[in-house]
Coordinates of C-alpha atoms and ligand atoms in Angstrom, one line a residue:
M21 CA -0.1 0.0 -0.1
T22 CA 1.1 3.7 -1.1
M23 CA 1.2 6.1 1.5
N24 CA -0.9 9.6 0.5
R25 CA 0.3 13.0 2.4
R26 CA -2.7 12.9 4.9
T27 CA -1.9 9.0 5.8
L28 CA 1.8 10.2 5.6
N29 CA 2.1 12.9 8.2
I30 CA -0.5 11.6 10.6
A31 CA 2.1 9.1 10.9
L32 CA 4.7 11.2 11.4
A33 CA 3.0 13.1 14.5
A34 CA 2.0 9.8 15.9
A35 CA 6.2 8.6 15.4
S36 CA 6.8 12.1 16.8
L37 CA 4.1 11.4 19.9
G38 CA 5.8 8.5 20.8
S39 CA 9.5 9.8 21.3
L40 CA 8.0 12.7 23.7
L41 CA 6.1 9.8 26.2
P42 CA 7.6 7.9 28.4
A43 CA 7.5 4.2 27.6
S44 CA 5.7 3.8 31.0
A45 CA 2.7 5.6 29.6
F46 CA 1.9 2.6 27.8
A47 CA 2.9 0.3 29.6
Q48 CA 0.1 -1.5 31.7
K49 CA -0.2 -0.1 35.6
K50 CA 1.2 -2.4 38.2
L51 CA -1.5 -4.2 40.3
V52 CA 0.2 -3.7 44.1
L53 CA -0.6 -6.3 47.0
G54 CA -0.4 -5.4 50.6
F55 CA 0.8 -8.6 52.4
A56 CA 0.5 -8.3 56.2
Q57 CA 2.8 -11.4 57.6
V58 CA 2.4 -13.0 61.2
G59 CA 6.4 -12.1 61.8
A60 CA 9.6 -14.3 61.4
E61 CA 8.5 -16.9 64.6
S62 CA 9.9 -20.4 62.5
E63 CA 11.6 -21.6 59.3
W64 CA 8.2 -22.2 57.7
R65 CA 7.4 -19.0 58.4
T66 CA 10.6 -17.6 56.6
A67 CA 10.4 -19.7 53.4
N68 CA 6.8 -18.5 53.3
T69 CA 7.9 -14.9 53.3
E70 CA 10.5 -15.7 51.0
S71 CA 8.5 -17.4 48.3
I72 CA 5.7 -14.2 48.6
K73 CA 8.4 -12.2 47.8
S74 CA 10.5 -13.9 45.1
S75 CA 7.0 -14.9 43.1
A76 CA 5.6 -11.1 43.7
K77 CA 9.0 -9.9 41.8
E78 CA 8.4 -12.7 39.0
A79 CA 4.8 -11.9 38.4
G80 CA 5.7 -8.7 37.7
I81 CA 3.3 -7.4 40.9
E82 CA 4.3 -4.4 43.4
L83 CA 4.4 -5.5 46.8
K84 CA 4.2 -4.2 50.1
F85 CA 5.1 -6.3 52.8
S86 CA 5.3 -6.0 56.9
D87 CA 6.1 -7.9 59.7
A88 CA 3.9 -8.1 62.4
Q89 CA 6.2 -10.2 65.2
Q90 CA 3.7 -12.2 65.8
K91 CA 1.4 -9.1 66.8
Q92 CA -2.4 -8.8 66.2
E93 CA -2.5 -5.1 67.0
N94 CA 0.0 -5.2 64.3
Q95 CA -1.6 -6.7 61.8
I96 CA -4.5 -4.3 61.9
K97 CA -2.3 -1.2 62.0
A98 CA -0.7 -2.8 58.4
I99 CA -4.3 -3.3 57.2
R100 CA -5.3 0.0 57.4
S101 CA -2.3 1.5 56.1
Y102 CA -2.8 -1.1 53.0
I103 CA -6.5 0.4 52.8
A104 CA -5.0 3.7 52.9
Q105 CA -3.0 3.2 50.3
K106 CA -5.6 2.2 48.7
V107 CA -3.9 -1.2 47.3
D108 CA -5.5 -3.1 44.9
V109 CA -5.7 -6.3 46.8
I110 CA -4.9 -7.2 50.9
A111 CA -3.6 -10.6 51.3
F112 CA -3.0 -11.6 55.9
S113 CA -1.9 -14.6 57.7
P114 CA -3.7 -13.6 60.7
V115 CA -2.1 -14.8 63.6
V116 CA -5.2 -15.7 65.5
E117 CA -8.3 -16.6 64.2
S118 CA -10.7 -14.0 66.1
G119 CA -10.8 -10.4 66.6
W120 CA -10.4 -9.6 63.1
E121 CA -13.9 -8.5 61.5
T122 CA -13.9 -4.2 62.0
V123 CA -11.2 -4.1 59.6
L124 CA -12.0 -6.4 56.8
R125 CA -15.5 -4.4 56.9
E126 CA -13.1 -1.2 56.4
A127 CA -11.9 -3.1 53.7
K128 CA -14.7 -4.4 52.0
A129 CA -16.2 -0.3 52.5
A130 CA -12.8 0.6 50.5
K131 CA -14.1 -2.2 48.4
I132 CA -10.1 -3.8 48.4
P133 CA -10.8 -7.0 47.9
V134 CA -8.6 -9.1 50.9
V135 CA -7.1 -12.7 50.6
L136 CA -6.3 -15.5 53.9
T137 CA -3.1 -16.9 52.8
D138 CA -1.6 -19.6 55.5
R139 CA -4.1 -19.2 58.4
S140 CA -8.1 -18.8 58.5
V141 CA -10.8 -16.8 60.8
N142 CA -13.2 -17.7 61.9
T143 CA -15.7 -15.0 61.1
K144 CA -19.5 -16.1 60.1
D145 CA -19.2 -13.7 57.6
D146 CA -17.3 -15.4 54.2
T147 CA -18.0 -11.8 52.0
L148 CA -15.1 -10.2 54.2
Y149 CA -12.7 -12.0 52.0
V150 CA -12.5 -13.6 48.9
T151 CA -11.0 -16.7 49.5
F152 CA -9.2 -19.0 51.8
M153 CA -6.3 -20.5 50.8
G154 CA -3.5 -23.0 52.7
S155 CA -3.6 -26.5 54.8
D156 CA -5.5 -28.4 56.4
F157 CA -4.4 -28.2 59.8
T158 CA -6.8 -30.6 61.5
E159 CA -6.0 -32.9 58.9
E160 CA -2.3 -32.8 60.0
G161 CA -3.1 -33.3 63.0
R162 CA -4.8 -36.7 62.2
K163 CA -1.9 -37.4 60.1
A164 CA 0.8 -37.0 63.7
G165 CA -1.9 -39.3 65.5
R166 CA -2.5 -41.6 63.5
W167 CA 1.5 -42.3 62.8
L168 CA 1.9 -42.2 66.6
T169 CA -1.1 -45.3 67.4
E170 CA -0.1 -47.4 64.4
K171 CA 4.0 -47.1 65.8
M172 CA 2.3 -47.8 68.8
K173 CA -0.7 -50.7 68.5
D174 CA 1.3 -53.4 69.8
Q175 CA 2.5 -51.4 72.7
K176 CA 1.5 -52.6 76.3
G177 CA 0.6 -49.5 78.8
E178 CA -0.3 -45.9 79.0
V179 CA 1.4 -44.0 76.4
N180 CA 2.2 -40.7 77.8
I181 CA 2.4 -37.7 75.2
V182 CA 3.6 -34.1 75.8
E183 CA 2.4 -31.4 73.7
L184 CA 3.7 -28.6 72.1
Q185 CA 0.9 -26.4 71.6
G186 CA 2.3 -23.3 68.9
T187 CA 0.4 -19.4 69.5
V188 CA -2.2 -19.6 71.5
G189 CA -5.9 -18.7 69.6
S190 CA -4.2 -19.6 66.2
A191 CA -5.7 -21.6 64.0
P192 CA -2.7 -23.8 63.3
A193 CA -2.5 -24.7 67.1
I194 CA -6.3 -25.3 67.5
D195 CA -6.5 -27.3 65.0
R196 CA -3.5 -29.7 65.0
K197 CA -4.8 -29.8 68.6
K198 CA -7.8 -31.3 67.7
G199 CA -6.9 -33.8 64.9
F200 CA -4.5 -35.2 67.5
E201 CA -6.6 -35.4 69.7
E202 CA -9.1 -37.1 67.6
I203 CA -7.7 -40.1 66.6
I204 CA -5.9 -40.7 69.8
K205 CA -8.5 -40.5 72.1
A206 CA -10.0 -44.4 70.2
D207 CA -7.8 -45.7 72.0
P208 CA -7.8 -44.8 76.0
K209 CA -4.2 -46.1 76.5
F210 CA -2.8 -42.7 75.0
K211 CA -3.2 -39.8 77.5
I212 CA -1.9 -36.2 77.0
I213 CA -0.3 -35.3 80.7
R214 CA 0.7 -32.0 79.5
S215 CA 0.4 -29.4 76.9
Q216 CA 1.6 -25.6 76.8
T217 CA 2.0 -23.3 74.2
G218 CA 5.7 -23.0 73.2
D219 CA 4.2 -20.2 70.8
F220 CA 6.1 -22.1 67.4
T221 CA 9.6 -21.1 68.3
R222 CA 12.6 -23.1 69.1
A223 CA 13.6 -21.0 72.6
K224 CA 10.2 -21.3 73.5
G225 CA 10.0 -24.9 73.2
K226 CA 13.1 -25.8 74.4
E227 CA 11.9 -23.6 77.7
V228 CA 8.9 -25.7 77.8
M229 CA 9.9 -28.8 77.3
E230 CA 12.3 -28.6 80.5
A231 CA 9.9 -28.0 82.5
F232 CA 7.8 -31.1 81.6
L233 CA 10.7 -33.2 82.0
K234 CA 11.0 -31.7 85.9
A235 CA 7.3 -31.9 86.1
E236 CA 7.4 -35.7 84.3
G237 CA 10.9 -37.2 83.9
K238 CA 10.8 -40.8 82.1
K239 CA 7.2 -41.1 82.9
I240 CA 7.5 -38.8 79.5
N241 CA 6.9 -41.2 76.5
V242 CA 6.2 -39.1 73.4
L243 CA 6.3 -35.6 72.6
Y244 CA 4.0 -33.9 69.9
A245 CA 4.9 -30.6 68.6
H246 CA 2.7 -28.4 67.1
N247 CA 5.3 -27.6 65.0
D248 CA 9.0 -28.3 63.8
D249 CA 10.6 -25.6 65.2
M250 CA 9.0 -26.2 69.0
A251 CA 10.7 -29.7 68.3
I252 CA 14.0 -28.7 67.3
G253 CA 14.3 -27.0 70.9
A254 CA 12.7 -29.9 72.8
I255 CA 15.1 -32.3 71.6
Q256 CA 18.0 -30.0 72.8
A257 CA 16.3 -30.0 76.0
I258 CA 15.8 -33.9 75.7
E259 CA 19.2 -34.7 75.3
E260 CA 20.8 -31.7 77.9
A261 CA 18.1 -34.0 80.6
G262 CA 20.3 -37.4 79.4
L263 CA 17.6 -38.5 77.3
K264 CA 18.4 -39.8 73.9
P265 CA 15.6 -37.8 71.3
A266 CA 13.6 -40.2 68.9
K267 CA 14.6 -43.5 71.3
D268 CA 13.6 -42.3 75.0
I269 CA 10.7 -40.2 73.9
T270 CA 9.3 -40.4 70.3
V271 CA 9.4 -37.0 68.8
I272 CA 6.4 -36.0 66.2
S273 CA 6.6 -32.6 64.4
I274 CA 4.6 -30.6 61.7
D275 CA 5.8 -28.6 58.6
G276 CA 8.6 -30.4 57.2
V277 CA 11.7 -28.1 57.1
K278 CA 14.7 -28.2 56.2
G279 CA 15.7 -28.3 60.1
A280 CA 13.5 -31.4 60.6
F281 CA 14.9 -33.7 57.7
E282 CA 18.9 -32.9 59.4
A283 CA 17.0 -33.4 62.9
M284 CA 15.5 -37.0 61.2
I285 CA 19.0 -37.5 59.5
A286 CA 21.1 -37.5 62.8
G287 CA 18.1 -39.6 64.5
K288 CA 16.8 -37.6 66.4
L289 CA 13.8 -36.4 65.4
N290 CA 11.2 -39.9 64.3
V291 CA 8.5 -37.9 61.9
S292 CA 7.2 -34.2 60.8
V293 CA 4.0 -34.3 59.0
E294 CA 4.7 -32.5 56.1
C295 CA 3.2 -28.1 55.7
S296 CA 4.2 -26.3 53.1
P297 CA 5.1 -22.5 53.3
L298 CA 5.5 -22.3 49.0
L299 CA 1.6 -20.1 49.2
G300 CA 3.2 -17.1 46.9
P301 CA 2.8 -17.9 43.5
Q302 CA -0.6 -19.1 44.1
L303 CA -1.1 -16.2 46.0
M304 CA 0.2 -14.3 43.2
Q305 CA -2.5 -15.9 40.5
A306 CA -5.1 -15.5 42.8
V307 CA -4.5 -11.8 42.3
K308 CA -4.4 -11.5 38.6
D309 CA -7.6 -13.4 38.4
I310 CA -9.3 -11.3 40.7
K311 CA -8.4 -8.3 39.6
A312 CA -9.7 -9.6 36.2
G313 CA -12.7 -10.1 37.4
K314 CA -12.3 -14.3 37.8
T315 CA -14.4 -15.9 41.1
L316 CA -12.1 -18.1 43.1
P317 CA -12.6 -21.3 45.1
K318 CA -13.7 -19.8 48.4
R319 CA -11.3 -22.7 49.9
I320 CA -7.5 -23.3 48.5
V321 CA -6.5 -26.6 50.5
T322 CA -2.3 -27.3 49.6
E323 CA -1.6 -30.7 48.9
E324 CA 1.1 -32.3 51.4
G325 CA 2.5 -36.0 52.8
I326 CA 4.0 -36.6 55.8
F327 CA 8.2 -38.2 56.3
P328 CA 9.5 -40.5 59.1
M329 CA 12.8 -40.9 60.2
E330 CA 13.1 -43.9 57.7
V331 CA 12.7 -42.0 54.2
A332 CA 14.4 -38.3 55.8
A333 CA 18.1 -38.7 53.7
K334 CA 16.2 -39.8 50.0
E335 CA 14.2 -36.9 50.7
F336 CA 16.4 -34.9 52.1
P337 CA 17.8 -33.5 48.2
N338 CA 14.5 -32.9 47.1
R339 CA 13.0 -30.2 49.6
K340 CA 12.6 -27.1 48.8
Y341 CA 11.8 -25.0 51.8
Ligands
LIG418 O1 3.5 -25.0 61.1 C1 4.7 -23.1 61.5 C2 4.4 -21.6 62.0 O2 1.1 -21.2 59.8 C3 0.8 -23.4 58.9 O3 2.8 -20.7 61.3 C4 1.9 -22.0 59.9 C5 2.5 -22.1 61.3 C6 3.7 -23.2 61.1 O4 5.0 -20.6 62.7 O5 5.8 -23.0 62.0

């Protein structure tokens, strides 16, 4: 096709306009995600944060990130600041289950969609968030219980269990306790003789286990810890008390982080139930889908397994967190 004078002029005008405007004027505006993280209490959490940061970068999403140091008031403050900044989507992992209605209503009034990742809230009004993506913590507790009842099925006499709970009021602490109890109650020989929070940290796990050992000593047959970090702290306490972890006391925990695999390979931890922190890519996809007007399922469940110490060395190279 030949160009006449008029089309040539238009083409020249468009070209010079193009050179005057910065390239960014033609690029699509970046989506902005505000993420209110629980804290940095465990290896799991560190891997979760890393997954969110790297996948946001990869997806070309601008991430505003805050660390609440395991305090609900800090998370609420962060969410309010994301509302004020008019981000496109807010996501957070609620440190505890209750007390979110007011701030979630504020987000809804501002028409900012909210995604729950990892942990859920216990509100009855499920229009306050778009979706909840994360693990089934009750099922993780059941897996821990099933592993124990199977291992000790031929054991005569009582099996005395001490339990290290996660953060008080958090979904994983509530549900992991519930799922585990649901399974062990089928046989009255299994008894939880002590149960206390270790707040999901190594330091607290060690401290509380020391107290358990002081109070119950050799009576303790099993330790059930709601996460690997508390188990690792407790293993230290067991050794310092002159006992052999995984032999004198059976040790069960949840997460499946690298530290747990190392402890299993060293013969100090019997089993870890998997809980994947790698939620970043799924979250970024959800942010894009929400902004594209797609409807998401209300619940997206993470698939996971269980790793006894016998398979730890073989599985270790495949672990991503
Ligand atoms: O098990 C624990 C972390 O919410 C699933 O939080 C998460 C838990 C995880 O501190 O290690």
